[in-house]
Coordinates of C-alpha atoms and ligand atoms in Angstrom, one line a residue:
X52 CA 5.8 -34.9 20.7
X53 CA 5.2 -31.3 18.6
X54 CA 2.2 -31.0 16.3
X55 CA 3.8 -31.8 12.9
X56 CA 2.6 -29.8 9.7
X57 CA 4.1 -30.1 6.6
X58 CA 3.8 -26.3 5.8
X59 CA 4.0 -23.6 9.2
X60 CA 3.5 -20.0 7.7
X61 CA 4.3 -17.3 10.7
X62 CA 2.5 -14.4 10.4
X63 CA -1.4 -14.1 8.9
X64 CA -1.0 -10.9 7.0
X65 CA -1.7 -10.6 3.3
X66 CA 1.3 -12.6 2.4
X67 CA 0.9 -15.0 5.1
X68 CA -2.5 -16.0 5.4
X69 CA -2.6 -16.1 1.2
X70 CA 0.6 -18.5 1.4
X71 CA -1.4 -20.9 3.9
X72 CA -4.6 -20.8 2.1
X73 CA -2.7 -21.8 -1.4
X74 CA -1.2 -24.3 0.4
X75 CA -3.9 -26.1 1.8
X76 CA -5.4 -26.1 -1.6
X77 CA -2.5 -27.9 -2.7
X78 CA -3.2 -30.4 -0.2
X79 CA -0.5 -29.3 2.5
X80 CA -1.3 -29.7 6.2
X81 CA -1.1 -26.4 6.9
X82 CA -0.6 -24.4 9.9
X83 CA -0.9 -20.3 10.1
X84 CA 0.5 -18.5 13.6
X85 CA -0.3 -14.9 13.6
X86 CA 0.2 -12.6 17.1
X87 CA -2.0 -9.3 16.3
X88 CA -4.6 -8.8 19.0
X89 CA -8.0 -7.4 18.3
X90 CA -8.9 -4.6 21.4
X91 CA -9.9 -7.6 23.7
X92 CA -7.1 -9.3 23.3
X93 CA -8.6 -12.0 20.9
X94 CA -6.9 -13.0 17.2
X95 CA -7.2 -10.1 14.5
X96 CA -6.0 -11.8 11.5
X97 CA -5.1 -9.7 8.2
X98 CA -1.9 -8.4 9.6
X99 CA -1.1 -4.8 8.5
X100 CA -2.7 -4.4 5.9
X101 CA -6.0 -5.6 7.8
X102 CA -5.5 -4.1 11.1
X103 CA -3.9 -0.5 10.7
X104 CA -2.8 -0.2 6.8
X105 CA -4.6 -0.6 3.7
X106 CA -8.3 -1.5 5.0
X107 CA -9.0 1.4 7.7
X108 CA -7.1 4.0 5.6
X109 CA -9.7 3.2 2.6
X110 CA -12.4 3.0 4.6
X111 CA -11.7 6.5 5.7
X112 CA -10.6 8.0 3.1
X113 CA -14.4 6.8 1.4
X114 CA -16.0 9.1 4.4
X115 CA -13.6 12.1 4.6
X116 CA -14.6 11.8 1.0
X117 CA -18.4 11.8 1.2
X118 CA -17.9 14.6 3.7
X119 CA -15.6 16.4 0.8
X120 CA -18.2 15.9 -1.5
X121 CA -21.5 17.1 0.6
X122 CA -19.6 20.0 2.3
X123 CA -17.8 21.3 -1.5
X124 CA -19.2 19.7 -5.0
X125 CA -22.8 18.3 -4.2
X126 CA -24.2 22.0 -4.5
X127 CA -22.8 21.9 -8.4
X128 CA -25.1 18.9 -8.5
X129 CA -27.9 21.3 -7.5
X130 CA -28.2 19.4 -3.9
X131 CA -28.0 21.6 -1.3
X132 CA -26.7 20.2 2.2
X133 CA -27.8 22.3 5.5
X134 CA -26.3 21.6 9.1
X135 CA -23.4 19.2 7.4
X136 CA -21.9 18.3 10.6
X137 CA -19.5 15.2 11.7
X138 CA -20.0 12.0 13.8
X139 CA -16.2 11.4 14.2
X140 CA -16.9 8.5 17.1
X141 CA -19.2 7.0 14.2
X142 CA -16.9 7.6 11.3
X143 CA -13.9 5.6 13.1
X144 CA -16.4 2.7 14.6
X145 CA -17.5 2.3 10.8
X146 CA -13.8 1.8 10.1
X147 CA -13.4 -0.8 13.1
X148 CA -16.5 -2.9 11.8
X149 CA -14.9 -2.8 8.2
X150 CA -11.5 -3.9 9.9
X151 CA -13.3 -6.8 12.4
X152 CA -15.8 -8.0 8.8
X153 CA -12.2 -8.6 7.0
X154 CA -10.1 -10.3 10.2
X155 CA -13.2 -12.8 10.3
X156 CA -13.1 -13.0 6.8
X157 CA -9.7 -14.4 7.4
X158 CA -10.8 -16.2 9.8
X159 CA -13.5 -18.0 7.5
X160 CA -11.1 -18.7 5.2
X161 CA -8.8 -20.6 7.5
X162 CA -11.6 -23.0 8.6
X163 CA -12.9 -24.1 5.2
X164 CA -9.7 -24.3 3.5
X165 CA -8.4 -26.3 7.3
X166 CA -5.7 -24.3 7.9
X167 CA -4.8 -24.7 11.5
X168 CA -4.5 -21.5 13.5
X169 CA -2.3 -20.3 16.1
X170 CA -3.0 -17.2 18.0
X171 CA 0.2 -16.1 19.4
X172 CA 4.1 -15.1 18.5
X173 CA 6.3 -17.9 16.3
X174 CA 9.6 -18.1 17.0
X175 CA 12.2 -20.3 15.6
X176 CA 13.9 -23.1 18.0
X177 CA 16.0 -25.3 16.3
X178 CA 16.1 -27.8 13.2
X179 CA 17.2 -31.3 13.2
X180 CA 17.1 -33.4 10.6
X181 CA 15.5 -31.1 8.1
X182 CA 12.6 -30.1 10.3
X183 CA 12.1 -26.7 12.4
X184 CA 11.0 -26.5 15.3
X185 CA 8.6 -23.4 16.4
X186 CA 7.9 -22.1 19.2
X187 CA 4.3 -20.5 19.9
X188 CA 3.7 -18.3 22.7
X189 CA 0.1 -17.4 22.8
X190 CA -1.8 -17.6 25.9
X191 CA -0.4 -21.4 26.1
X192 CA 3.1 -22.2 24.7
X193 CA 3.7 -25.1 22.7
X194 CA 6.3 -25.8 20.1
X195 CA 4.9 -27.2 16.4
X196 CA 7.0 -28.4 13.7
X197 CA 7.4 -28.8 9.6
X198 CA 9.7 -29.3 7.3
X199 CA 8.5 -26.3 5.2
X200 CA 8.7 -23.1 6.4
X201 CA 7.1 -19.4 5.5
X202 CA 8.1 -16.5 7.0
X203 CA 5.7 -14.0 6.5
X204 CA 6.3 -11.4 9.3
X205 CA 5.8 -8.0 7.9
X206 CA 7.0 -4.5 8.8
X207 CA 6.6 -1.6 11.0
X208 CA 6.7 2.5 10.6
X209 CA 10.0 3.8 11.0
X210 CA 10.7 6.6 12.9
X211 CA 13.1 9.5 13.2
X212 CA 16.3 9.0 15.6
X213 CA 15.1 10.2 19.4
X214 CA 11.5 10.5 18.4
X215 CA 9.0 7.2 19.1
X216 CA 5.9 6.9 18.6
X217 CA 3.7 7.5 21.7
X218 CA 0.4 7.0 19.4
X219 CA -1.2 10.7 21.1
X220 CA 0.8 13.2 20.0
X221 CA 3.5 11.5 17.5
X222 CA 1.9 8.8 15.1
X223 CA 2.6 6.1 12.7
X224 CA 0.1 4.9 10.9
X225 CA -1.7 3.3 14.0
X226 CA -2.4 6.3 15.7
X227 CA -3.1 8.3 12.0
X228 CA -5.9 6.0 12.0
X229 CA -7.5 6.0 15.5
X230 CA -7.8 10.0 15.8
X231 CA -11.5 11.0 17.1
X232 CA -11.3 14.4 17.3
X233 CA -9.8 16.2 14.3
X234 CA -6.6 18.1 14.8
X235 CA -7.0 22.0 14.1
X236 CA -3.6 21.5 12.6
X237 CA -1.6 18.6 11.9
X238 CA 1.7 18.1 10.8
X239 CA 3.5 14.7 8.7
X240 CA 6.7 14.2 7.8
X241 CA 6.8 12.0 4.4
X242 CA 4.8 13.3 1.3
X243 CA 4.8 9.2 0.2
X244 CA 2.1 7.2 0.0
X245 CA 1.3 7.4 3.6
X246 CA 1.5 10.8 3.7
X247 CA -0.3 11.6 1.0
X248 CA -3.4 9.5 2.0
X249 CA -3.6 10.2 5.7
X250 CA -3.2 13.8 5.0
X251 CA -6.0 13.9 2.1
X252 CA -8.4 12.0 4.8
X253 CA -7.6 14.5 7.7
X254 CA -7.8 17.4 5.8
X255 CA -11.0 16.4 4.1
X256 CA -12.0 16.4 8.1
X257 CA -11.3 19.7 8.7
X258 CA -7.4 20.1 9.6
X259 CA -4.8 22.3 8.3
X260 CA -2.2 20.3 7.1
X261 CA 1.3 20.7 6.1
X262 CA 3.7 18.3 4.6
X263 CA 7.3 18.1 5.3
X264 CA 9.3 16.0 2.4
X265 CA 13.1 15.6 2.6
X266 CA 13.7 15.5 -1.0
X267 CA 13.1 18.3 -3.4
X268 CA 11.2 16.2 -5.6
X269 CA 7.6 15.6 -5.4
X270 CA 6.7 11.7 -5.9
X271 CA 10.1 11.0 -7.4
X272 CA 9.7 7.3 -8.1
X273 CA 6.5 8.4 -10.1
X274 CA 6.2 9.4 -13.8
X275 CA 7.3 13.0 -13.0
X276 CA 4.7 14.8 -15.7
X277 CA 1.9 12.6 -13.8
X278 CA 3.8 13.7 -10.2
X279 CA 3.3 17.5 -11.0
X280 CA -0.7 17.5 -12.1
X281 CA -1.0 15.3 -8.8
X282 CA 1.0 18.0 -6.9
X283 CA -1.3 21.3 -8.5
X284 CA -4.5 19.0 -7.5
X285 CA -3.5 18.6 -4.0
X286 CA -2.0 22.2 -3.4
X287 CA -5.3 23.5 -5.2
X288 CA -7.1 21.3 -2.3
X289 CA -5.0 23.0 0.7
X290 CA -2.7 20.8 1.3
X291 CA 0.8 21.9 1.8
X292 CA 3.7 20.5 1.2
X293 CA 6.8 21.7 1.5
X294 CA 9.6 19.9 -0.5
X295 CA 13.7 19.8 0.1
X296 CA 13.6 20.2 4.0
X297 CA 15.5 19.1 6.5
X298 CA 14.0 18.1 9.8
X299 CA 15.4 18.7 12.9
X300 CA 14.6 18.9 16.8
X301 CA 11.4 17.6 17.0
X302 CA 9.8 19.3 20.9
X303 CA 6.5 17.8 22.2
X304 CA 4.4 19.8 24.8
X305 CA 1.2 20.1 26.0
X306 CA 0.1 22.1 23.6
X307 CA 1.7 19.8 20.6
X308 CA 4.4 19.6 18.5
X309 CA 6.9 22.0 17.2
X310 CA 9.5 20.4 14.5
X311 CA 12.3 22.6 13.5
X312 CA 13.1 22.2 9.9
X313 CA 15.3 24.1 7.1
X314 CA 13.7 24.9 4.1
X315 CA 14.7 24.7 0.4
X316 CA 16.1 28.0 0.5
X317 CA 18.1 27.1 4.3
X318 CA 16.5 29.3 6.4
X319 CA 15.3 27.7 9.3
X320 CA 11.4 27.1 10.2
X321 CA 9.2 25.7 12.7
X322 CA 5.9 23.8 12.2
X323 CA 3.6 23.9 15.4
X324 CA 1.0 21.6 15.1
X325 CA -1.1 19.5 17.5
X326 CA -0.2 16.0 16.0
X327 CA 2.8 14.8 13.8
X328 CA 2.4 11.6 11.8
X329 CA 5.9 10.3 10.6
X330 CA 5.6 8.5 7.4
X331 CA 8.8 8.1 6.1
X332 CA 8.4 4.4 5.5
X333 CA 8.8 0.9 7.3
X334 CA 10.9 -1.5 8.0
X335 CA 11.2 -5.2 7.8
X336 CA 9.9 -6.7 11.1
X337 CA 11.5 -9.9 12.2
X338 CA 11.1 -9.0 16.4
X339 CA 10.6 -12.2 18.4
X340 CA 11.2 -14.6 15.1
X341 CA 14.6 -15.7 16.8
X342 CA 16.2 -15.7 13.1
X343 CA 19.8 -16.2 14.8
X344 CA 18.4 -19.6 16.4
X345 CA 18.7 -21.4 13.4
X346 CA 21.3 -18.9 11.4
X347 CA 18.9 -17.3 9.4
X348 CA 20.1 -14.4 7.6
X349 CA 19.5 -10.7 7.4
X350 CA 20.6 -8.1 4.8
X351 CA 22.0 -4.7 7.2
X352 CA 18.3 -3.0 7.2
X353 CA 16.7 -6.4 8.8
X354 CA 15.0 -7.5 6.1
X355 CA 15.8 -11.3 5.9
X356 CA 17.5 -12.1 2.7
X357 CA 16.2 -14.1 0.1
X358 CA 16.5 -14.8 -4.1
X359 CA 14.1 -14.4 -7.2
X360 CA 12.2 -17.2 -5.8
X361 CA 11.7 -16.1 -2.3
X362 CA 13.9 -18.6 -0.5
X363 CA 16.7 -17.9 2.4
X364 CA 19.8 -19.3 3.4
X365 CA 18.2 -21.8 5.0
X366 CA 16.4 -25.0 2.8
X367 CA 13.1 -25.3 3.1
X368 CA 12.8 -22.0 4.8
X369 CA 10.8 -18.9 2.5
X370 CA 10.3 -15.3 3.1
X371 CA 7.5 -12.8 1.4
X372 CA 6.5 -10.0 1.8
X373 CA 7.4 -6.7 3.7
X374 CA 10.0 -9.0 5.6
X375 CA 11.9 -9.2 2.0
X376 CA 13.0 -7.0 -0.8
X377 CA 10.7 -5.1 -3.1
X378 CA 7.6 -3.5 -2.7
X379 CA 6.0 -2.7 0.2
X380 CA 2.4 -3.7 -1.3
X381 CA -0.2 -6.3 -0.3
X382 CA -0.4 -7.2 -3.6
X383 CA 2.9 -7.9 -3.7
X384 CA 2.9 -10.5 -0.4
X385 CA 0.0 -12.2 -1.9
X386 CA 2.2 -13.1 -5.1
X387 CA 4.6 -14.1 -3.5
X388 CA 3.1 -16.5 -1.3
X389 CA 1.1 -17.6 -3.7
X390 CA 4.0 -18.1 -5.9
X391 CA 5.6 -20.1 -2.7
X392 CA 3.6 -22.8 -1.9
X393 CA 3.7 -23.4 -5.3
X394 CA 7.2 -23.7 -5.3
X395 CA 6.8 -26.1 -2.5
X396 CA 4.7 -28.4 -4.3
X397 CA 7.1 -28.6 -7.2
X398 CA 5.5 -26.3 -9.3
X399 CA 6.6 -23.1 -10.9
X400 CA 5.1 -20.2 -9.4
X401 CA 5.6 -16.8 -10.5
X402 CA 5.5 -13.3 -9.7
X403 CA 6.4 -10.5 -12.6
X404 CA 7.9 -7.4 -10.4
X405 CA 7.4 -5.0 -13.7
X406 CA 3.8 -5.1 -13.7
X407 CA 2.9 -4.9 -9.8
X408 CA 0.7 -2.1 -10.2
X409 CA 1.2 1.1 -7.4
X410 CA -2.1 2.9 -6.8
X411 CA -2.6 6.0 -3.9
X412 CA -6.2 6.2 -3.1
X413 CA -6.2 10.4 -3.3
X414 CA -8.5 12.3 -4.9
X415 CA -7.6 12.5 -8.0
X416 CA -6.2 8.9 -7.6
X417 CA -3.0 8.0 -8.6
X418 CA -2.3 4.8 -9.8
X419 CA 0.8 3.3 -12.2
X420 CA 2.5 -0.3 -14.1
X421 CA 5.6 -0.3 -15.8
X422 CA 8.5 2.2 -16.3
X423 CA 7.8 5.9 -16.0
X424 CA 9.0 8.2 -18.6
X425 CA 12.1 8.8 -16.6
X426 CA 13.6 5.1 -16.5
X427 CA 13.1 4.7 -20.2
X428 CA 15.1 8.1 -20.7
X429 CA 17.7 6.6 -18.5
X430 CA 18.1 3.4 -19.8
X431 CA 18.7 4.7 -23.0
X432 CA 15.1 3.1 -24.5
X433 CA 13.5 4.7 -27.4
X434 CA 9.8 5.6 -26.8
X435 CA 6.7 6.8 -27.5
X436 CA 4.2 8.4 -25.3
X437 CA 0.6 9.9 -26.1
X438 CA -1.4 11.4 -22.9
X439 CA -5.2 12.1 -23.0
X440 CA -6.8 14.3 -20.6
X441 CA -9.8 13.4 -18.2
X442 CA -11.1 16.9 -19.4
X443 CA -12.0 15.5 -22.6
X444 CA -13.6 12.7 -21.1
X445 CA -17.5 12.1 -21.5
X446 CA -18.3 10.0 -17.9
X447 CA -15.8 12.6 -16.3
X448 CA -17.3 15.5 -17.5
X449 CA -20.3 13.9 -16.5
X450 CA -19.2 12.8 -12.8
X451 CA -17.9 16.4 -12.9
X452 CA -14.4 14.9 -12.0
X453 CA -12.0 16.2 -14.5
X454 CA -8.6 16.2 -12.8
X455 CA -5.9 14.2 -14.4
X456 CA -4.9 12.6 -17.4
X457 CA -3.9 8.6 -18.6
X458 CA -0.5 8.9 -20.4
X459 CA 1.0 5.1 -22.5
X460 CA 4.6 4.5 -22.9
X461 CA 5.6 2.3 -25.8
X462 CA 8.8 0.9 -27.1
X463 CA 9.1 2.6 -30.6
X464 CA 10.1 0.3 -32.6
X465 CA 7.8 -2.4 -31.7
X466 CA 4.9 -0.5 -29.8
X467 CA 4.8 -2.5 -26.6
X468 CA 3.4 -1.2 -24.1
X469 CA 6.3 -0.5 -21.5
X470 CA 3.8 1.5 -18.7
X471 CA 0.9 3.7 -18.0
X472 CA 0.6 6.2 -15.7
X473 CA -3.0 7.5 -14.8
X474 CA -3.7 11.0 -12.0
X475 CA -7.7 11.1 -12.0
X476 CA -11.1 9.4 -10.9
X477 CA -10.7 5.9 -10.2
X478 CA -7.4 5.6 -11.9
X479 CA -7.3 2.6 -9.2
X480 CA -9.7 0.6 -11.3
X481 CA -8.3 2.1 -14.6
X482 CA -5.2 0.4 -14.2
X483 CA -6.1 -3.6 -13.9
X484 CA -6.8 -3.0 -18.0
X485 CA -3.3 -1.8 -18.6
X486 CA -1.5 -4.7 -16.0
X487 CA -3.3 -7.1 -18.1
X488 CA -2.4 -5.8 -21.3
X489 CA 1.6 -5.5 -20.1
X490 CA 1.0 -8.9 -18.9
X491 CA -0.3 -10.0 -22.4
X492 CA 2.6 -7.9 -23.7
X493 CA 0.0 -6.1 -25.7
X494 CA 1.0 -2.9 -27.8
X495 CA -0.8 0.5 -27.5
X496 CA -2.4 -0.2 -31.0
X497 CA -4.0 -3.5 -29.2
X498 CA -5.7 -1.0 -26.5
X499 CA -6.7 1.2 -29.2
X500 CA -8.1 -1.6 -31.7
X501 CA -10.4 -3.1 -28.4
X502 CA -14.0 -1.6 -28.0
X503 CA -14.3 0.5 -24.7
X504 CA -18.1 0.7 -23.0
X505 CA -19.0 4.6 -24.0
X506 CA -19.0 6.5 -21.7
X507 CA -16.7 5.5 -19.5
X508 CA -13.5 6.2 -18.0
X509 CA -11.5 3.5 -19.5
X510 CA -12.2 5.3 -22.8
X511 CA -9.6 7.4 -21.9
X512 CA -7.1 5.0 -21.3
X513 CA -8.3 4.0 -25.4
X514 CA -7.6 7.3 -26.7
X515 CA -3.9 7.6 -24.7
X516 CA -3.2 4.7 -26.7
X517 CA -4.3 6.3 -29.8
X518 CA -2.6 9.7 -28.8
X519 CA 0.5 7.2 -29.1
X520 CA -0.2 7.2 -32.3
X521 CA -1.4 10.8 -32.6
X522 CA -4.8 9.9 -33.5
X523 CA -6.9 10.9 -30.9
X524 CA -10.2 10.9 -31.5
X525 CA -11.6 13.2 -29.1
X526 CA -9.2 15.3 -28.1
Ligands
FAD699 P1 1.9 -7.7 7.4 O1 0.6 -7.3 6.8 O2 2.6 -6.7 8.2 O3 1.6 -9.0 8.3 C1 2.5 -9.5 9.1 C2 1.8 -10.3 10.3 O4 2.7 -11.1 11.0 C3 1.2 -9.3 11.3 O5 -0.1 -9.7 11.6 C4 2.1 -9.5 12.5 O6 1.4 -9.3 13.7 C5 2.5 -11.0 12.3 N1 3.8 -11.3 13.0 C6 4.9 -10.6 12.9 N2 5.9 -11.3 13.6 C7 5.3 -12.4 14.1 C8 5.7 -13.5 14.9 N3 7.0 -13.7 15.2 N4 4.8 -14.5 15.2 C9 3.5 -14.4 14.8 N5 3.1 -13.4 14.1 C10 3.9 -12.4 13.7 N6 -0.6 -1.9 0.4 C11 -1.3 -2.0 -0.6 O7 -1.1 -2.8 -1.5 N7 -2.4 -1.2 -0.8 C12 -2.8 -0.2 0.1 O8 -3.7 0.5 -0.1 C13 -2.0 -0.1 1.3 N8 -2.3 0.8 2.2 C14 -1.5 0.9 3.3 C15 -1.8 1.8 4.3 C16 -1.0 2.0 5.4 C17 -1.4 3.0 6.4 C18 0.1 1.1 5.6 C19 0.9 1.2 6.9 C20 0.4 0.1 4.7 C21 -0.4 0.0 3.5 N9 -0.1 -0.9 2.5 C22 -0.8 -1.0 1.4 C23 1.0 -1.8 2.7 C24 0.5 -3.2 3.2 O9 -0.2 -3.1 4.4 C25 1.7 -4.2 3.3 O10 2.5 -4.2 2.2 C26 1.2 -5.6 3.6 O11 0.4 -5.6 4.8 C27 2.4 -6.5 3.8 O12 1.9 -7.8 4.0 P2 2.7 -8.9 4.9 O13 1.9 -10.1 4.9 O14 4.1 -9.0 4.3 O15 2.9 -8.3 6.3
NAI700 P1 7.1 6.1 1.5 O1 8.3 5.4 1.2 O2 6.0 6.0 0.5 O3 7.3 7.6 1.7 C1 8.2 8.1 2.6 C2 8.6 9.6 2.3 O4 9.2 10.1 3.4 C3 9.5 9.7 1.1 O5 8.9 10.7 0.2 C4 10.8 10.1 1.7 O6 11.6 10.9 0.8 C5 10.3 10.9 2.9 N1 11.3 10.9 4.0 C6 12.1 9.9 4.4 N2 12.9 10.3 5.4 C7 12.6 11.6 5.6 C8 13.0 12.6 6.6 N3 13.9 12.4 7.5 N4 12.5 13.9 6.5 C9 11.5 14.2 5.6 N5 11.1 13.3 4.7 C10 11.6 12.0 4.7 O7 6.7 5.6 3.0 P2 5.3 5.7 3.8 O8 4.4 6.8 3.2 O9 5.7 5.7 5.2 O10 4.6 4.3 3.4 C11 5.3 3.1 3.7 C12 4.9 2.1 2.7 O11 3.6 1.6 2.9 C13 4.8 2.6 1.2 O12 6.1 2.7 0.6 C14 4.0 1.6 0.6 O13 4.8 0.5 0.2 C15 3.0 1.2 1.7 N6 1.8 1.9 1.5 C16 1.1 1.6 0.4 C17 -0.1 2.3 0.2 C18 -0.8 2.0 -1.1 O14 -0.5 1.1 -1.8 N7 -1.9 2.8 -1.4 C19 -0.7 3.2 1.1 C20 0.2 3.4 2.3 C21 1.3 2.8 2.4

C-alpha cells in the first residue's frame, strides 16, 4: 500500500515548498518531492531560485559591488584602498554558504511545519478513483499518493538552436554563477534581467563585457523614459550593449567563442570572447513529470496549462509557478502557491498580477508595479505623471548615489495610482511602499499627504507624487 497524503507538491522551489508549508498550516498532511542535488549528491532544497537563480546572483552581485565600490568611489569618501586585490575562490564559496544557509532553511521549515520530504524525481503514474498516484525515484523508489495535487516544477535557460550549454565555455545561468577565474572578455546574448545582472557582477570583476540583444529596444517591457537613464548608467559603467542584432554561427575553440552577428546597420560582426552566457530566457520544465500519464495538458511552449486560479485539466491537479503562465518571479510562485492551498481548503486565495512588483538588482537598481507610461498610452488611458530626480535627493546626495529618478503614473481623472517606476539606489526597497499603496488603491495625493522619515530615499518617491501634482517641494 502507497504512503497516502492529502496534499503531494512536486518540486521544492519557491512556489513549491511555499505551497507545502501553507498547506500544512492549513492542517493538510503534506508531502514535498524535490530532485535538485547539493554537490554531494544530498537534497538542496530552494529550487532555482535557491540553487543557481535569485540567491547566488545577489550574493554576488553584493561583492562585485563592494569590490566596485573600494576599487572606484571609496576614495570620494576620503578612504584610500592600497593592494585591492580579489579572492575569487572565496568570493564564490561565500556564495555557496549563502546558497547551503537558505536550502537548510528550507529544510527547517519542512520539519516544523511536518511537511514530509522526498528527495528524488516525481512523476505521475496513474489516477483511479480521484487519487494520483506518484512515482518517486530517489535513491529508493516508491510510489506515494493524494488526492490533491501541486505541480510546482519550474523552468530551465533556453538556449539557441545547435548551441547547448556545456557549463565551460557556453553558460546558462549555472555556469554564469560558478566562474572562478574572471574572463578577460565575456560575451552574453540577452540584455534582460539575466543579462543585465550577470554582466554588471562580472564586469564589476574585471571583464570586458558586451551585450548582444535581438531587439532594438533597450528593456522594452520597462517604462521606456526609466529604460534609457538605466541604459546611459550602464554604458557610462563599460558595459556594452549592442541593441537590434542578429545572432548567427556561434564557433567554440580553444581559445573561446566567436559569435557572428549582424548589427543594426546589417553589416556583419564577430564577438570573440572567452565565455558566452545565453540569457535569452527559460522555459517551463516539466522533464520526467510523465504529464501524458494521466493526460495532463500542455500549451505548445511546455508550459502546462492552467486558469486564473491555477488549476489544469485535470481536478484536483494545480500548477504555479515558472511551469505556468506569467511571470517568471519567485515572488510570483510564492502567490500562487500560497493562493493554492488555499483554494484547496475551500478558501479564496488570491494573487493580483498588476502589482507583482519587477526589480533588477543593478547598480542603479531598477525596480517597477503597475503599467508603464507606454501601456496607458496604448490603452487609450488618460494620465498624469510627475518624476523626481535622485539628484535632488538629501540621503542620495549623501550616500553619493545620485543616478536615477522615481517617476508615478496616475489615472487623471481620479488620481489613482496606476504604476511607479524607480532607476536608482535601492529602488528594490523603494518599491514595497508603492505595491502597497496600488494594493490599497491609494492615489498619488495619499503618498504625498503621508510623512516620509527625512532624509531618506523614500522621500523621493513623496515628492514624485507631488510632481504629479506639480508641486514639488524640493526640486
Ligand atoms: P524552481 O525554483 O525552478 O523550482 C522547481 C524545483 O522543482 C527545482 O528544485 C527542480 O529541481 C524541481 N523539480 C523539477 N521537476 C521535478 C520532478 N519531476 N520531480 C521532483 N522535483 C522536480 N526571481 C525573482 O523573483 N527575483 C530574483 O532576483 C531572481 N533572480 C534570478 C536569477 C537567475 C540567474 C535566474 C535563473 C532566475 C531568477 N529569478 C528571480 C527567477 C526565479 O528563480 C524563478 O521565478 C523561481 O525560482 C520559480 O520558482 P518555481 O518554484 O516555480 O520553480
Ligand atoms: P529575459 O526574458 O529577461 O531576457 C531575454 C532577453 O534576450 C530579451 O531582451 C530578448 O529580447 C533577448 N533575446 C531573446 N532571443 C534572442 C536572440 N536570439 N538573440 C539576441 N537576443 C535575444 O530572460 P533572462 O534574462 O534569460 O531571464 C529569464 C527570467 O528569469 C527573467 O525573465 C525573469 O523572469 C527571471 N529573472 C528574474 C530576475 C529578477 O527578478 N531580478 C533576475 C534574473 C532572472
Amino acid at each position: 500500500m502507497s504512503k497516502q497524503f492529502d496534499v503531494i507538491v512536486i518540486g521544492g522551489g519557491p512556489g513549491g515548498y511555499i505551497a507545502a508549508i501553507r498547506a500544512a498550516q492549513l492542517g493538510f498532511n503534506v508531502a514535498c518531492i524535490d530532485e535538485w542535488k547539493n554537490a554531494k549528491g544530498g537534497p538542496a532544497l530552494g529550487g532555482t531560485c535557491t540553487n543557481v537563480g535569485c540567491i547566488p546572483s545577489k550574493a554576488l552581485l553584493q561583492s562585485s559591488e563592494h569590490f566596485e565600490q573600494a576599487g572606484h568611489h571609496f576614495a570620494d569618501h576620503g578612504i584610500e584602498v592600497k593592494g585591492l586585490s580579489l579572492d575569487m575562490p572565496k568570493m564564490i564559496g561565500r556564495k555557496d554558504t549563502v546558497v547551503k544557509q537558505n536550502n537548510e532553511g528550507v529544510l527547517y521549515l519542512f520539519k516544523k511545519n511536518k511537511v514530509t520530504f522526498f528527495h528524488g524525481r516525481g512523476s505521475f503514474v496513474a489516477s483511479k478513483d480521484g487519487v494520483y498516484d506518484i512515482r518517486v525515484a530517489g535513491t529508493a523508489e516508491e510510489v506515494i499518493s493524494a488526492k490533491h495535487i501541486i505541480v510546482a516544477t519550474g523552468s530551465n535557460a533556453r538556449t539557441l538552436p545547435g548551441t547547448p550549454f556545456d557549463e565551460e565555455t557556453i553558460l546558462s545561468n549555472d555556469g554564469a554563477l560558478r566562474m572562478v577565474d574572471v574572463p578577460k572578455k565575456l560575451g552574453l546574448i540577452g540584455s534582460g534581467v539575466i543579462g543585465l545582472e550577470m554582466g554588471s557582477v562580472w564586469r564589476r570583476l574585471g571583464a570586458e563585457v558586451t551585450v548582444l540583444e535581438g531587439l532594438p529596444t533597450f528593456l522594452g517591457a520597462v517604462d521606456q523614459q526609466i529604460a534609457k537613464e538605466a541604459h546611459k548608467a550602464f554604458t557610462k559603467q563599460g558595459l556594452k550593449i549592442e541593441l537590434g542584432v542578429k545572432v548567427g554561427e556561434i564557433k567554440t575553440s580553444k581559445k573561446g567563442v566567436s559569435v557572428a552577428y549582424t548589427n543594426a546597420k546589417g553589416e556583419a560582426q564577430a564577438l570573440d570572447v572567452d565565455k558566452l552566457i545565453i540569457s535569452i530566457g527559460r522555459v517551463a520544465n516539466t522533464i520526467g513529470l510523465a504529464p501524458e500519464t494521466v493526460g495532463l495538458k500542455l500549451d505548445e511552449r511546455g508550459a502546462i496549462v492552467v486558469d486564473g486560479d491555477c488549476k489544469t485539466n485535470l481536478p484536483h491537479v494545480w500548477a504555479i509557478g515558472d511551469v505556468v503562465r506569467g511571470p517568471m518571479l519567485a515572488h510570483k510562485a510564492e502567490e500562487e502557491g500560497v493562493a493554492v492551498a488555499e483554494r484547496i481548503a475551500g478558501q479564496h486565495g488570491h494573487v493580483n498580477f498588476n502589482t507583482i512588483p519587477w526589480v533588477i538588482y543593478t547598480s542603479p537598481e531598477i525596480a517597477w508595479v503597475g503599467q508603464t507610461e507606454e501601456q496607458l498610452k496604448a490603452a487609450g488611458r488618460a494620465y498624469k505623471a510627475g518624476t523626481f530626480p535622485f539628484l535632488a535627493n538629501g540621503r542620495a546626495r549623501a550616500l553619493g548615489d545620485t543616478t536615477g529618478m522615481v517617476k508615478m503614473l496616475a489615472d487623471a481623472a481620479t488620481d489613482e495610482i496606476l504604476g511607479v517606476h524607480i532607476v536608482g539606489p535601492m529602488a528594490s526597497e523603494l518599491i514595497a511602499e508603492c505595491v502597497v499603496a496600488m494594493e490599497f488603491r491609494a492615489s498619488s495625493e495619499d503618498i504625498a499627504r503621508i510623512c516620509h522619515a527625512h532624509p531618506s530615499l523614500s522621500e523621493a518617491t513623496k515628492e514624485a507624487a507631488l510632481a504629479v501634482d506639480k508641486r514639488t517641494l524640493n526640486f
